[in-house]
Short mmCIF file of C-alpha atoms and ligand atoms in Angstrom, two decimals:
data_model
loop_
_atom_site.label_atom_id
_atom_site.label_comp_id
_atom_site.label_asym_id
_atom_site.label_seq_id
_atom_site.Cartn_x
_atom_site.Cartn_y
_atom_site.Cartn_z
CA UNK A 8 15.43 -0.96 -29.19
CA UNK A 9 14.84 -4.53 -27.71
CA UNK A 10 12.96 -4.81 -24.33
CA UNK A 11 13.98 -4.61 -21.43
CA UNK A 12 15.16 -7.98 -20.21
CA UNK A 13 12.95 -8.64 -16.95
CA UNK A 14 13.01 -11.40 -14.29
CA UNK A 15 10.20 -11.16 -11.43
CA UNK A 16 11.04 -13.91 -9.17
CA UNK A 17 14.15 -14.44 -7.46
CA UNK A 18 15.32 -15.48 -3.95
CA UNK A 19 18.42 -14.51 -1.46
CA UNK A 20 19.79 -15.91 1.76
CA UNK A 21 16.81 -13.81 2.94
CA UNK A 22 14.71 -16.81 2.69
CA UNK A 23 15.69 -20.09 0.86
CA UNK A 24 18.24 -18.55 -1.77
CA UNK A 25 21.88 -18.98 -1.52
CA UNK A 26 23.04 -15.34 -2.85
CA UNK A 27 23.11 -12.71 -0.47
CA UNK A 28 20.83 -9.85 -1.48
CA UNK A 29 23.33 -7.51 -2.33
CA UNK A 30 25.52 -10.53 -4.37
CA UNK A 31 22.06 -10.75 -6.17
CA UNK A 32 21.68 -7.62 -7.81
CA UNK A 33 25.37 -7.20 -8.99
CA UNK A 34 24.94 -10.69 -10.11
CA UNK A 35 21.22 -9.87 -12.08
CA UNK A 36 22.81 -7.05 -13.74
CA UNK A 37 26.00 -8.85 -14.90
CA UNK A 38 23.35 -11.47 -16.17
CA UNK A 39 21.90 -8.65 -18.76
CA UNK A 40 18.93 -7.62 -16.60
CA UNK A 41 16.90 -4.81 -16.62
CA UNK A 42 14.88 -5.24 -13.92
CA UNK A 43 14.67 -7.66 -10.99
CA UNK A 44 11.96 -8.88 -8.42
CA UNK A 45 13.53 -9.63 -4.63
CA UNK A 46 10.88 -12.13 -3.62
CA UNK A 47 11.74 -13.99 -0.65
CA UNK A 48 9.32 -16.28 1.14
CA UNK A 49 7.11 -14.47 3.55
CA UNK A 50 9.96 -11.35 4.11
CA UNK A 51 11.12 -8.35 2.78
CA UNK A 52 14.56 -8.90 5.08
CA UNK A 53 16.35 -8.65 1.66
CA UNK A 54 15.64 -5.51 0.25
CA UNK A 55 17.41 -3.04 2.59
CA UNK A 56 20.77 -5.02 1.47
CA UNK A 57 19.65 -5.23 -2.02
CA UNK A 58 18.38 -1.23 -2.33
CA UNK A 59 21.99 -0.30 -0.87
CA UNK A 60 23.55 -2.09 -3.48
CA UNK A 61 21.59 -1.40 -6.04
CA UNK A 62 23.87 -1.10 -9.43
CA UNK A 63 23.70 1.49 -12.29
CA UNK A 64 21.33 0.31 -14.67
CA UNK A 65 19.37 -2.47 -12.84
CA UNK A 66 15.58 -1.62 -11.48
CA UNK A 67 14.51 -2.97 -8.07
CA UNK A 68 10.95 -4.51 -7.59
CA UNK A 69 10.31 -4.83 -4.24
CA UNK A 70 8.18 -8.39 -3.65
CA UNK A 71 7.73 -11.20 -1.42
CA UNK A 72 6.30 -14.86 -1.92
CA UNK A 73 3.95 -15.97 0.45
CA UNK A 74 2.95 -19.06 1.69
CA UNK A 75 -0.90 -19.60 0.97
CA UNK A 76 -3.56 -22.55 1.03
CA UNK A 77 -7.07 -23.31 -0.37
CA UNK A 78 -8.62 -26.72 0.11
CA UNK A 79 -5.28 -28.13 1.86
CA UNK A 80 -3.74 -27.80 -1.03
CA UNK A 81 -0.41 -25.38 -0.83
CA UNK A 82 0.38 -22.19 -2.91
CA UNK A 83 2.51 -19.21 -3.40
CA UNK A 84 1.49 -15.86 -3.91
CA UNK A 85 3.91 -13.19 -5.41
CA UNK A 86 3.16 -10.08 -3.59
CA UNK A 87 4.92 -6.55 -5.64
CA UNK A 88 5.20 -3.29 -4.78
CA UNK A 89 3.56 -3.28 -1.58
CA UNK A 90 3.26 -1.30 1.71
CA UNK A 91 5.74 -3.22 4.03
CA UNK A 92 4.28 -0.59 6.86
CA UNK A 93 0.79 -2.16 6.74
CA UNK A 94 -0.53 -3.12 9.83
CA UNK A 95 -2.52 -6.42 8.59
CA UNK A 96 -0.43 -7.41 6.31
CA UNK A 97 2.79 -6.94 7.97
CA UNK A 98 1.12 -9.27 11.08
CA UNK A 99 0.12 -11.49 8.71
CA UNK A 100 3.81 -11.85 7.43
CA UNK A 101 5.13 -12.25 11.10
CA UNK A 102 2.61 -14.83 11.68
CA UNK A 103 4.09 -16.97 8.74
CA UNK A 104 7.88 -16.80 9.68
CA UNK A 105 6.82 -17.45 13.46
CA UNK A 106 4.99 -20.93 12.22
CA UNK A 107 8.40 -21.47 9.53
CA UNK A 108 10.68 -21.29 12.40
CA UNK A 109 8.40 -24.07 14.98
CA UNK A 110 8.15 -26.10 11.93
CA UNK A 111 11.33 -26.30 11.03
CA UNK A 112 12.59 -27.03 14.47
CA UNK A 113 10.11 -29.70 15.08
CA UNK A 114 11.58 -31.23 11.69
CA UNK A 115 14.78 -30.80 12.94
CA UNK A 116 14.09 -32.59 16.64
CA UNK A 117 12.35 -35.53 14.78
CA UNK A 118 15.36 -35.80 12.50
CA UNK A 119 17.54 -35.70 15.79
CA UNK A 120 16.08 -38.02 17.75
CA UNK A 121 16.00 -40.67 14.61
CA UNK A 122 19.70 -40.19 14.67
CA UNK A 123 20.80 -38.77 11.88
CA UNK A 124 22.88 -36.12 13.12
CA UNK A 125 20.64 -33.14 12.55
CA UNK A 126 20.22 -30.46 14.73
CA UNK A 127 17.90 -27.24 14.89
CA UNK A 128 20.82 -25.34 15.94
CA UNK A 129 22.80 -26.43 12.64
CA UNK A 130 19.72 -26.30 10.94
CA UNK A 131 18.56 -22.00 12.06
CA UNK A 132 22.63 -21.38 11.03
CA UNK A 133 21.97 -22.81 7.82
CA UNK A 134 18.77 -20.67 7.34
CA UNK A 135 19.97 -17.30 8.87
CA UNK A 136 16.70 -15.59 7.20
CA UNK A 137 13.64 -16.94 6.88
CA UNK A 138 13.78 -20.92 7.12
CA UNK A 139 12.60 -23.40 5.05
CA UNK A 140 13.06 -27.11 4.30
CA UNK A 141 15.35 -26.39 1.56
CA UNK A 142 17.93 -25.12 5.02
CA UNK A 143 16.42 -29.05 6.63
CA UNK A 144 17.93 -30.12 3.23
CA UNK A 145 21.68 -28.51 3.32
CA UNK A 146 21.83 -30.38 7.05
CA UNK A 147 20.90 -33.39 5.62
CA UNK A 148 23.13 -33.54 2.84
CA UNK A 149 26.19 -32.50 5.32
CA UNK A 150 25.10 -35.12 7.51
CA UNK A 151 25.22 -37.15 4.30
CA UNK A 152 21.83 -38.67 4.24
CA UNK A 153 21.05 -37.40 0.25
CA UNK A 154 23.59 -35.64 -1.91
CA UNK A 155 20.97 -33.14 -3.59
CA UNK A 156 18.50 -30.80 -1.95
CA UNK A 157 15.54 -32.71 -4.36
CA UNK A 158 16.71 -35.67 -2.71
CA UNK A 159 15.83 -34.44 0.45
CA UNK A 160 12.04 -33.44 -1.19
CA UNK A 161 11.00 -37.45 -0.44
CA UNK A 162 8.85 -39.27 1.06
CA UNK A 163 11.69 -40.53 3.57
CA UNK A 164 12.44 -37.53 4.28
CA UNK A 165 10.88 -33.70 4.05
CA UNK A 166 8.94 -34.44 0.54
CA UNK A 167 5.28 -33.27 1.89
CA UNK A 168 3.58 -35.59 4.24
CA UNK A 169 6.64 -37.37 4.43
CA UNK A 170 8.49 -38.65 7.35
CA UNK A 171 10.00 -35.93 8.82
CA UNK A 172 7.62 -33.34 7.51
CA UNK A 173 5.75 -31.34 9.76
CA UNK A 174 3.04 -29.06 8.36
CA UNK A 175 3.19 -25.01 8.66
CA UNK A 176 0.55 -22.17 8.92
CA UNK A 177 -0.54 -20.90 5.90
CA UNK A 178 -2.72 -18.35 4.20
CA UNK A 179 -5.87 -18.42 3.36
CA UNK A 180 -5.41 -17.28 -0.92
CA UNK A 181 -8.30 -15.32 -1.36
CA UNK A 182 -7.30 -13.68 2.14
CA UNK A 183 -3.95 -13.07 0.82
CA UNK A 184 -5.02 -11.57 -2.24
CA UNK A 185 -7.21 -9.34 -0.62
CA UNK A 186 -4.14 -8.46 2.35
CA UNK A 187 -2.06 -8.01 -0.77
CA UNK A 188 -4.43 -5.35 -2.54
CA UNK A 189 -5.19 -3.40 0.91
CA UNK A 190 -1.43 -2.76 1.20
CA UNK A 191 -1.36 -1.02 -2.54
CA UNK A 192 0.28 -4.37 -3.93
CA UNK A 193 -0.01 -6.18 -6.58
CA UNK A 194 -0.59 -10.20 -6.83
CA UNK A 195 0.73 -12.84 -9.00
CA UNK A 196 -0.47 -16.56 -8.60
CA UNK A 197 3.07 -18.04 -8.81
CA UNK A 198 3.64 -20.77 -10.83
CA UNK A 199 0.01 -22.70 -10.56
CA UNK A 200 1.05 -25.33 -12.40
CA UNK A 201 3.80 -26.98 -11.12
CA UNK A 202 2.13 -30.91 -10.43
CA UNK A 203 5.57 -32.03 -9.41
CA UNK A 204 5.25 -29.87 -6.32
CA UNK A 205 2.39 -31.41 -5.27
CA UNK A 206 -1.55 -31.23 -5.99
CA UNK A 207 -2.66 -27.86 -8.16
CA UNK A 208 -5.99 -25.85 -7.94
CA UNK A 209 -8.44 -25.92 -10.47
CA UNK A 210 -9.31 -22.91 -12.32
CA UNK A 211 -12.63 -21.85 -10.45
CA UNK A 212 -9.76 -21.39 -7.72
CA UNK A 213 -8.05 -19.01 -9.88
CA UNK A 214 -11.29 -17.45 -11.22
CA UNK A 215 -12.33 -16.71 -7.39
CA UNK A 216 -8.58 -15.30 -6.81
CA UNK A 217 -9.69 -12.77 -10.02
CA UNK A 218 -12.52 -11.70 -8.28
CA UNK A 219 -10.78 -11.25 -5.23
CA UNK A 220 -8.49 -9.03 -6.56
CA UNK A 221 -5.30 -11.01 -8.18
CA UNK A 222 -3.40 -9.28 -10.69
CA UNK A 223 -1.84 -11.64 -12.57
CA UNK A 224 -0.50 -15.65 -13.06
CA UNK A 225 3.26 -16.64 -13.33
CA UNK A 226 2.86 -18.15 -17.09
CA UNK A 227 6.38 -18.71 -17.79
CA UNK A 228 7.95 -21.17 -15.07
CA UNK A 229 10.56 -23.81 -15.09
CA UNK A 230 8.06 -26.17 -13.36
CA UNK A 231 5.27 -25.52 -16.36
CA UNK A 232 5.45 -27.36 -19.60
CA UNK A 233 4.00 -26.20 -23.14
CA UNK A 234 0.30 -27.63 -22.71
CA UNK A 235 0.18 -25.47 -18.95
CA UNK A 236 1.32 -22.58 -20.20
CA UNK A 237 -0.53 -22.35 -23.34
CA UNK A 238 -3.60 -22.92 -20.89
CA UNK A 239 -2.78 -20.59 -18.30
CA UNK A 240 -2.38 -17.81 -21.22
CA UNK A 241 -6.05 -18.48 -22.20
CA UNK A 242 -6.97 -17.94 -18.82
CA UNK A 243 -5.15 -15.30 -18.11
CA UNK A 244 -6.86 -13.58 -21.20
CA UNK A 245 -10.33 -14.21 -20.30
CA UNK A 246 -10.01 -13.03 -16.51
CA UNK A 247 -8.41 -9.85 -17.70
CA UNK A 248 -4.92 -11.19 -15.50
CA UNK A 249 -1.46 -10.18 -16.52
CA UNK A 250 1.19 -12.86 -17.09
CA UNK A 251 4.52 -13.14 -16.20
CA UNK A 252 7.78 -15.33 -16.21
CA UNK A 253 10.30 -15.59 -14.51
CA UNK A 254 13.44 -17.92 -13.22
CA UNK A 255 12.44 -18.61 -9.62
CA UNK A 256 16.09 -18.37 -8.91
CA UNK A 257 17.20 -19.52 -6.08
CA UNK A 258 21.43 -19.99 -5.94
CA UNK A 259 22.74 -23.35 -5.74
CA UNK A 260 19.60 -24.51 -4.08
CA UNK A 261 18.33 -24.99 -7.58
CA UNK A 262 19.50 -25.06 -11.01
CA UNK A 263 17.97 -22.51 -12.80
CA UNK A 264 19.64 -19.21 -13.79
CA UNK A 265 18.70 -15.87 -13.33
CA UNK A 266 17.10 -14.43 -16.62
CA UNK A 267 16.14 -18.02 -17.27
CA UNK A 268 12.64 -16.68 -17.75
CA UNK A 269 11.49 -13.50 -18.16
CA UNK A 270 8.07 -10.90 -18.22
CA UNK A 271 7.15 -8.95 -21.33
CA UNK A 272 7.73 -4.91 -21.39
CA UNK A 273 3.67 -4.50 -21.53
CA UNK A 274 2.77 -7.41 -18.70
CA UNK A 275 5.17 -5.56 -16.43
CA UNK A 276 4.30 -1.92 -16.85
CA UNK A 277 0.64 -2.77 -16.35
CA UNK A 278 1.41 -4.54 -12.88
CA UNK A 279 3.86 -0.97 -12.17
CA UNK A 280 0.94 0.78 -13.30
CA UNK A 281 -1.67 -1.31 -10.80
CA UNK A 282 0.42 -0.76 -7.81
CA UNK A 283 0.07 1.74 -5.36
CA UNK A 284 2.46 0.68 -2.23
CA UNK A 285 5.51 1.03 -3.14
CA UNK A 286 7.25 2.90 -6.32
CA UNK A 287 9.87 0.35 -8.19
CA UNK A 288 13.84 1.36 -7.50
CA UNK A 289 15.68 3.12 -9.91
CA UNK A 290 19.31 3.24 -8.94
P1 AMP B 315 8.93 -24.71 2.64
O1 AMP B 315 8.41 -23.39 2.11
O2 AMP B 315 9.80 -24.54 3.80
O3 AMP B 315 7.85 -25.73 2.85
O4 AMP B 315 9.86 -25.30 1.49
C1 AMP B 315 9.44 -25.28 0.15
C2 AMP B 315 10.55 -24.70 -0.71
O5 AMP B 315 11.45 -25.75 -1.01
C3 AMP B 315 10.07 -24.20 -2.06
O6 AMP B 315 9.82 -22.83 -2.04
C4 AMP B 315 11.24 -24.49 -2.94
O7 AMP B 315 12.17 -23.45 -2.87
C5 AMP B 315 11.89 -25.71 -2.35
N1 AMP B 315 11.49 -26.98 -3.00
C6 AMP B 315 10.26 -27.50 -3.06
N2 AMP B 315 10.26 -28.70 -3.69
C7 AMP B 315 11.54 -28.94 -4.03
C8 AMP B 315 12.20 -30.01 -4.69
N3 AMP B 315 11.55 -31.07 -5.14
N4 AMP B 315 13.52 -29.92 -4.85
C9 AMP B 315 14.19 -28.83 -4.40
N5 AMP B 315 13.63 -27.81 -3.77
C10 AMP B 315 12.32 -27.84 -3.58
FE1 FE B 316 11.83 -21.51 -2.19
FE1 FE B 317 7.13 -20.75 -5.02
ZN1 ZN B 318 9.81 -18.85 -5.36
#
């Protein structure tokens, strides 16, 4: 029998994806998966819609991505199968959005006042979930300032420390990891690699996640090329972390596909196996 086919990042209108949650799951299991990880930035807003339309044959992993830092430089954690219910965590997740939503509308009144016919009205209808500047994007393209969301990424624009960038509250890592393991979850360092987002940490920051309590690095990633992941493996190994891949999917906001990447059978029962929180959906 071949594996299960197994994709552990994916977002929905929840956050910065353009698929509804419930559009996502049909869509995951028409795509030939097996299991699928709902992991919006900083929410679990999606998975009510995405439990309720849960279809025969596809397994839910609850998750969310959040928005960490360590040495001003910017990362995500994937958070699984954790307690939404927990106090500190929970706050910690409210905290995030709250800073998201200032940011974004600060963006939004620069971009205004400049001119360019952005608005944060146009900008929270765009979002309806969590926002993020991939929504400061979609206004910018209407308003016909870049055709493509990357476009928007630049230093003229959004593109970090850019123009009309505006920094947000973020998460200490080892903090997170620790918030993350407290609620019963389990923690993936996603995609730790990916230099064309912006600076990277260097593997003492990775060993210190280990000892914090991290489960496991995102090894298979759109943004990582041969020489990082055949690195990150090795490292993985000798911390004892588990490794994943996955597509990152986010609609139209990006190009990749669901299923583009996926997590071996054994990597993903061992981070089932590690989590306490939450149990993963069967339908
Ligand atoms: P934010 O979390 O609001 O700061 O926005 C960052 C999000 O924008 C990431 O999670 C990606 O989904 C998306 N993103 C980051 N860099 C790019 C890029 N160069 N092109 C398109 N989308 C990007
Ligand atoms: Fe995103
Ligand atoms: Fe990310
Ligand atoms: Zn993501």
């Amino acid at each position: 029998m071949p594996g299960r086919r197994i994709d552990l990042h994916t977002h929905s209108t929840a956050s910065d994806g353009t698929t509804p949650p419930d559009v996502l799951v049909r869509e995951a299991a028409a795509a030939g998966l097996d299991v699928l990880a709902l992991t919006d930035h900083d929410t679990t807003g999606g998975w009510s819609a995405a439990e309720q339309a849960l279809p025969d044959g596809l397994a839910l992993v609850r998750g969310a991505e959040i928005s960490c830092v360590h040495d001003g430089i910017s990362l995500h954690l994937l958070a699984y199968l954790f307690d939404p219910e927990e106090p500190r965590f929970r706050s910690a997740r409210v905290e995030l959005r709250d800073s998201r939503t200032k940011r974004a509308e600060r963006m939004a009144q620069l971009l205004e006042a400049d001119g360019t016919g952005v608005t944060w009205a146009r900008v929270r209808e765009i979002a309806g979930g969590t926002v993020g500047r991939p929504h400061v994007a979609q206004a910018l393209i209407e308003q016909g300032h870049v055709t493509t969301v990357s476009q928007a990424f630049t230093p003229e624009w959004i593109g970090t420390y850019g123009r009309y960038w505006v920094d947000k509250t973020e998460l200490d890592v080892l903090d997170a990891v620790r918030l993350v393991a407290a609620a019963g979850g389990v923690s993936v360092f996603a995609h730790p690699r990916a230099t064309r987002r912006g600076r990277t940490v260097a593997d003492e920051v990775i060993v210190a996640m280990a000892e914090a309590g991290l489960g496991g690095l995102e090894v298979d990633h759109v943004d990582h090329d041969d020489a990082a992941r055949d690195q990150l493996r090795v490292l993985a190994a000798d911390l004892d972390l588990l490794v994943t891949g996955s597509s990152d999917f986010h609609g139209t906001a990006k190009t990749v596909q669901l299923g583009a990447r996926t997590t071996d059978e054994q990597e993903y029962e061992r981070l089932v196996a590690a989590a306490t929180g939450l149990a993963v959906l069967q339908p």
